[in-house]
PDB file of C-alpha atoms in Angstrom:
ATOM      1  CA  UNK K   1     102.114 123.235 105.395  1.00  0.00           C
ATOM      2  CA  UNK K   2     100.247 121.439 102.847  1.00  0.00           C
ATOM      3  CA  UNK K   3      96.773 121.813 104.295  1.00  0.00           C
ATOM      4  CA  UNK K   4      97.049 125.444 102.759  1.00  0.00           C
ATOM      5  CA  UNK K   5      98.464 124.552  99.547  1.00  0.00           C
ATOM      6  CA  UNK K   6      96.606 123.464  96.553  1.00  0.00           C
ATOM      7  CA  UNK K   7      95.389 120.814  95.262  1.00  0.00           C
ATOM      8  CA  UNK K   8      95.871 119.749  99.420  1.00  0.00           C
ATOM      9  CA  UNK K   9      94.505 116.258  98.858  1.00  0.00           C
ATOM     10  CA  UNK K  10      96.495 115.435  96.445  1.00  0.00           C
ATOM     11  CA  UNK K  11     100.040 116.688  97.980  1.00  0.00           C
ATOM     12  CA  UNK K  12      98.765 115.069 101.804  1.00  0.00           C
ATOM     13  CA  UNK K  13      98.333 111.322 100.062  1.00  0.00           C
ATOM     14  CA  UNK K  14     101.582 111.682  98.345  1.00  0.00           C
ATOM     15  CA  UNK K  15     103.818 113.088 101.388  1.00  0.00           C
ATOM     16  CA  UNK K  16     102.516 110.237 103.399  1.00  0.00           C
ATOM     17  CA  UNK K  17     103.385 107.827 100.558  1.00  0.00           C
ATOM     18  CA  UNK K  18     106.356 109.454 100.340  1.00  0.00           C
ATOM     19  CA  UNK K  19     107.437 109.485 103.521  1.00  0.00           C
ATOM     20  CA  UNK K  20     106.439 105.855 104.136  1.00  0.00           C
ATOM     21  CA  UNK K  21     109.105 104.570 101.894  1.00  0.00           C
ATOM     22  CA  UNK K  22     112.155 107.380 102.101  1.00  0.00           C
ATOM     23  CA  UNK K  23     114.098 108.857 104.654  1.00  0.00           C
ATOM     24  CA  UNK K  24     115.533 111.984 104.633  1.00  0.00           C
ATOM     25  CA  UNK K  25     118.688 110.863 104.369  1.00  0.00           C
ATOM     26  CA  UNK K  26     117.992 110.138 100.516  1.00  0.00           C
ATOM     27  CA  UNK K  27     118.296 112.305  97.879  1.00  0.00           C
ATOM     28  CA  UNK K  28     115.671 112.529  95.352  1.00  0.00           C
ATOM     29  CA  UNK K  29     115.860 113.416  91.689  1.00  0.00           C
ATOM     30  CA  UNK K  30     112.270 114.959  90.594  1.00  0.00           C
ATOM     31  CA  UNK K  31     111.678 115.145  87.184  1.00  0.00           C
ATOM     32  CA  UNK K  32     110.394 118.212  86.148  1.00  0.00           C
ATOM     33  CA  UNK K  33     111.248 122.093  86.928  1.00  0.00           C
ATOM     34  CA  UNK K  34     110.960 123.116  90.440  1.00  0.00           C
ATOM     35  CA  UNK K  35     107.404 123.046  91.655  1.00  0.00           C
ATOM     36  CA  UNK K  36     104.842 123.585  94.642  1.00  0.00           C
ATOM     37  CA  UNK K  37     105.343 119.605  95.508  1.00  0.00           C
ATOM     38  CA  UNK K  38     109.082 119.475  95.172  1.00  0.00           C
ATOM     39  CA  UNK K  39     108.912 122.803  97.500  1.00  0.00           C
ATOM     40  CA  UNK K  40     106.805 120.599 100.046  1.00  0.00           C
ATOM     41  CA  UNK K  41     109.341 117.968  99.870  1.00  0.00           C
ATOM     42  CA  UNK K  42     111.940 120.207 100.829  1.00  0.00           C
ATOM     43  CA  UNK K  43     109.976 121.757 103.604  1.00  0.00           C
ATOM     44  CA  UNK K  44     109.873 118.176 104.994  1.00  0.00           C
ATOM     45  CA  UNK K  45     113.566 117.608 105.193  1.00  0.00           C
ATOM     46  CA  UNK K  46     114.181 115.983 101.775  1.00  0.00           C
ATOM     47  CA  UNK K  47     117.182 117.127  99.589  1.00  0.00           C
ATOM     48  CA  UNK K  48     115.707 117.284  96.386  1.00  0.00           C
ATOM     49  CA  UNK K  49     116.834 118.255  92.711  1.00  0.00           C
ATOM     50  CA  UNK K  50     114.755 119.035  89.877  1.00  0.00           C
ATOM     51  CA  UNK K  51     115.352 118.559  86.491  1.00  0.00           C
ATOM     52  CA  UNK K  52     116.000 121.975  84.503  1.00  0.00           C
ATOM     53  CA  UNK K  53     113.022 121.623  82.021  1.00  0.00           C
ATOM     54  CA  UNK K  54     114.731 119.589  79.216  1.00  0.00           C
ATOM     55  CA  UNK K  55     112.390 117.585  76.999  1.00  0.00           C
ATOM     56  CA  UNK K  56     113.047 114.169  78.879  1.00  0.00           C
ATOM     57  CA  UNK K  57     111.350 112.432  75.449  1.00  0.00           C
ATOM     58  CA  UNK K  58     114.120 113.649  73.664  1.00  0.00           C
ATOM     59  CA  UNK K  59     117.239 114.106  76.335  1.00  0.00           C
ATOM     60  CA  UNK K  60     117.622 111.503  79.294  1.00  0.00           C
ATOM     61  CA  UNK K  61     121.101 112.571  80.014  1.00  0.00           C
ATOM     62  CA  UNK K  62     120.081 113.729  83.349  1.00  0.00           C
ATOM     63  CA  UNK K  63     120.160 110.170  84.611  1.00  0.00           C
ATOM     64  CA  UNK K  64     123.674 109.223  83.964  1.00  0.00           C
ATOM     65  CA  UNK K  65     124.658 112.966  85.405  1.00  0.00           C
ATOM     66  CA  UNK K  66     122.392 112.772  88.516  1.00  0.00           C
ATOM     67  CA  UNK K  67     123.186 109.878  90.687  1.00  0.00           C
ATOM     68  CA  UNK K  68     120.389 110.061  93.563  1.00  0.00           C
ATOM     69  CA  UNK K  69     118.686 107.503  95.271  1.00  0.00           C
ATOM     70  CA  UNK K  70     115.207 107.896  94.555  1.00  0.00           C
ATOM     71  CA  UNK K  71     113.719 109.432  91.252  1.00  0.00           C
ATOM     72  CA  UNK K  72     110.137 111.266  92.122  1.00  0.00           C
ATOM     73  CA  UNK K  73     107.627 111.366  88.997  1.00  0.00           C
ATOM     74  CA  UNK K  74     104.555 113.192  90.082  1.00  0.00           C
ATOM     75  CA  UNK K  75     102.040 114.070  87.797  1.00  0.00           C
ATOM     76  CA  UNK K  76     104.776 113.880  85.179  1.00  0.00           C
ATOM     77  CA  UNK K  77     104.433 110.748  82.684  1.00  0.00           C
ATOM     78  CA  UNK K  78     100.987 111.666  81.586  1.00  0.00           C
ATOM     79  CA  UNK K  79     102.815 114.506  79.571  1.00  0.00           C
ATOM     80  CA  UNK K  80     105.352 112.292  78.000  1.00  0.00           C
ATOM     81  CA  UNK K  81     105.273 110.532  74.653  1.00  0.00           C
ATOM     82  CA  UNK K  82     107.483 108.277  75.426  1.00  0.00           C
ATOM     83  CA  UNK K  83     107.706 106.910  79.256  1.00  0.00           C
ATOM     84  CA  UNK K  84     109.339 103.490  78.178  1.00  0.00           C
ATOM     85  CA  UNK K  85     112.628 105.116  77.324  1.00  0.00           C
ATOM     86  CA  UNK K  86     112.848 107.483  80.327  1.00  0.00           C
ATOM     87  CA  UNK K  87     111.894 104.430  82.660  1.00  0.00           C
ATOM     88  CA  UNK K  88     114.356 102.206  81.343  1.00  0.00           C
ATOM     89  CA  UNK K  89     117.180 104.856  81.109  1.00  0.00           C
ATOM     90  CA  UNK K  90     116.489 105.867  85.215  1.00  0.00           C
ATOM     91  CA  UNK K  91     119.765 104.361  87.332  1.00  0.00           C
ATOM     92  CA  UNK K  92     118.271 104.883  91.166  1.00  0.00           C
ATOM     93  CA  UNK K  93     117.051 102.166  92.773  1.00  0.00           C
ATOM     94  CA  UNK K  94     113.506 103.747  93.975  1.00  0.00           C
ATOM     95  CA  UNK K  95     111.458 105.620  91.630  1.00  0.00           C
ATOM     96  CA  UNK K  96     107.746 106.787  93.001  1.00  0.00           C
ATOM     97  CA  UNK K  97     104.821 107.676  89.874  1.00  0.00           C
ATOM     98  CA  UNK K  98     101.810 109.473  90.295  1.00  0.00           C
ATOM     99  CA  UNK K  99      99.406 109.933  87.589  1.00  0.00           C
ATOM    100  CA  UNK K 100      95.858 110.666  86.963  1.00  0.00           C
ATOM    101  CA  UNK K 101      94.359 107.741  85.993  1.00  0.00           C
ATOM    102  CA  UNK K 102      92.022 107.559  82.852  1.00  0.00           C
ATOM    103  CA  UNK K 103      88.450 108.216  83.489  1.00  0.00           C
ATOM    104  CA  UNK K 104      85.943 106.662  81.392  1.00  0.00           C
ATOM    105  CA  UNK K 105      83.583 109.382  81.505  1.00  0.00           C
ATOM    106  CA  UNK K 106      85.902 112.223  80.847  1.00  0.00           C
ATOM    107  CA  UNK K 107      88.122 112.895  77.984  1.00  0.00           C
ATOM    108  CA  UNK K 108      92.134 113.129  78.430  1.00  0.00           C
ATOM    109  CA  UNK K 109      92.998 116.874  79.530  1.00  0.00           C
ATOM    110  CA  UNK K 110      94.108 119.396  77.184  1.00  0.00           C
ATOM    111  CA  UNK K 111      94.945 123.134  77.908  1.00  0.00           C
ATOM    112  CA  UNK K 112      93.427 125.385  75.296  1.00  0.00           C
ATOM    113  CA  UNK K 113      96.123 128.040  76.227  1.00  0.00           C
ATOM    114  CA  UNK K 114      99.443 126.006  76.863  1.00  0.00           C
ATOM    115  CA  UNK K 115     100.377 123.964  73.934  1.00  0.00           C
ATOM    116  CA  UNK K 116     102.876 121.972  76.454  1.00  0.00           C
ATOM    117  CA  UNK K 117      99.813 121.439  79.247  1.00  0.00           C
ATOM    118  CA  UNK K 118      98.112 118.013  77.852  1.00  0.00           C
ATOM    119  CA  UNK K 119      98.302 114.229  78.755  1.00  0.00           C
ATOM    120  CA  UNK K 120      99.346 112.277  75.963  1.00  0.00           C
ATOM    121  CA  UNK K 121      98.759 109.422  78.172  1.00  0.00           C
ATOM    122  CA  UNK K 122      96.149 108.874  80.977  1.00  0.00           C
ATOM    123  CA  UNK K 123      96.679 105.176  82.132  1.00  0.00           C
ATOM    124  CA  UNK K 124      94.804 102.749  83.407  1.00  0.00           C
ATOM    125  CA  UNK K 125      96.362 101.212  86.369  1.00  0.00           C
ATOM    126  CA  UNK K 126      97.066  97.964  84.793  1.00  0.00           C
ATOM    127  CA  UNK K 127      98.780  99.671  81.972  1.00  0.00           C
ATOM    128  CA  UNK K 128     101.356 101.858  84.374  1.00  0.00           C
ATOM    129  CA  UNK K 129     101.981  98.371  85.869  1.00  0.00           C
ATOM    130  CA  UNK K 130     102.906  96.666  82.772  1.00  0.00           C
ATOM    131  CA  UNK K 131     104.915  99.537  81.689  1.00  0.00           C
ATOM    132  CA  UNK K 132     106.948  99.336  84.946  1.00  0.00           C
ATOM    133  CA  UNK K 133     107.607  95.663  84.647  1.00  0.00           C
ATOM    134  CA  UNK K 134     108.413  95.806  80.970  1.00  0.00           C
ATOM    135  CA  UNK K 135     111.186  98.389  81.857  1.00  0.00           C
ATOM    136  CA  UNK K 136     112.273  96.087  84.805  1.00  0.00           C
ATOM    137  CA  UNK K 137     110.762  97.845  88.029  1.00  0.00           C
ATOM    138  CA  UNK K 138     109.019  95.442  90.751  1.00  0.00           C
ATOM    139  CA  UNK K 139     105.962  97.602  92.358  1.00  0.00           C
ATOM    140  CA  UNK K 140     106.508  97.428  96.300  1.00  0.00           C
ATOM    141  CA  UNK K 141     103.640  99.466  96.995  1.00  0.00           C
ATOM    142  CA  UNK K 142     100.478 101.405  95.419  1.00  0.00           C
ATOM    143  CA  UNK K 143      97.592 103.324  96.477  1.00  0.00           C
ATOM    144  CA  UNK K 144      94.558 104.971  94.676  1.00  0.00           C
ATOM    145  CA  UNK K 145      92.123 107.929  95.659  1.00  0.00           C
ATOM    146  CA  UNK K 146      89.242 109.663  94.435  1.00  0.00           C
ATOM    147  CA  UNK K 147      89.231 113.600  93.593  1.00  0.00           C
ATOM    148  CA  UNK K 148      85.449 115.024  94.322  1.00  0.00           C
ATOM    149  CA  UNK K 149      85.159 118.402  93.129  1.00  0.00           C
ATOM    150  CA  UNK K 150      82.730 120.941  94.538  1.00  0.00           C
ATOM    151  CA  UNK K 151      80.372 121.072  91.329  1.00  0.00           C
ATOM    152  CA  UNK K 152      76.889 119.571  90.361  1.00  0.00           C
ATOM    153  CA  UNK K 153      76.347 117.484  87.805  1.00  0.00           C
ATOM    154  CA  UNK K 154      77.155 113.389  86.932  1.00  0.00           C
ATOM    155  CA  UNK K 155      80.471 113.550  86.277  1.00  0.00           C
ATOM    156  CA  UNK K 156      81.311 115.714  89.491  1.00  0.00           C
ATOM    157  CA  UNK K 157      79.122 112.755  91.196  1.00  0.00           C
ATOM    158  CA  UNK K 158      81.158 110.075  89.387  1.00  0.00           C
ATOM    159  CA  UNK K 159      84.392 111.689  90.788  1.00  0.00           C
ATOM    160  CA  UNK K 160      83.430 110.936  94.368  1.00  0.00           C
ATOM    161  CA  UNK K 161      83.063 107.235  93.875  1.00  0.00           C
ATOM    162  CA  UNK K 162      85.757 106.786  90.964  1.00  0.00           C
ATOM    163  CA  UNK K 163      89.515 106.766  91.701  1.00  0.00           C
ATOM    164  CA  UNK K 164      91.464 109.799  89.864  1.00  0.00           C
ATOM    165  CA  UNK K 165      94.860 109.459  91.063  1.00  0.00           C
ATOM    166  CA  UNK K 166      97.181 106.384  91.257  1.00  0.00           C
ATOM    167  CA  UNK K 167     100.749 106.473  92.972  1.00  0.00           C
ATOM    168  CA  UNK K 168     103.691 103.328  92.893  1.00  0.00           C
ATOM    169  CA  UNK K 169     106.488 103.057  94.605  1.00  0.00           C
ATOM    170  CA  UNK K 170     108.769 100.819  92.817  1.00  0.00           C
ATOM    171  CA  UNK K 171     112.002  99.327  92.864  1.00  0.00           C
ATOM    172  CA  UNK K 172     114.822  98.454  90.228  1.00  0.00           C
ATOM    173  CA  UNK K 173     115.162  94.764  89.477  1.00  0.00           C
ATOM    174  CA  UNK K 174     118.655  93.673  89.789  1.00  0.00           C
ATOM    175  CA  UNK K 175     119.786  92.079  86.699  1.00  0.00           C
TER     176      UNK K 175
END
């Protein structure tokens, strides 16, 4: 299944991490429109509903309309201007976030052709951890992994040793 889907290493790690903490009986609200990974989650037996493309920085009403067991935000928070508000509005008890980590040797990603495809935030791990803590989440599990590329040069070499992706499973702290 995901072995043939680009980018397979990231999808493989993400699905294994999700399977470790979520049962197929739990429902998932996946932030962002349907995408290759939400299709993989469905193929793996999860019940997944995606957001419909609304600008989550301006409209968080999906969190009061949709009462799912789990919220997933895979490769979404780096595109948002205000992740604090979104994290504060989530009503579900379980949250999964993955992000590309900030790399000291590479500038933040910005597409030259798509004005929406850019990273406003490339977090260091401690920054995302602190953001979750400030918005009432307790981190239960986390992982990091590298993302080597098949190119020649100093930056491609550094990608073999430098973690690029960070994934977190957190639970809402009961008030």
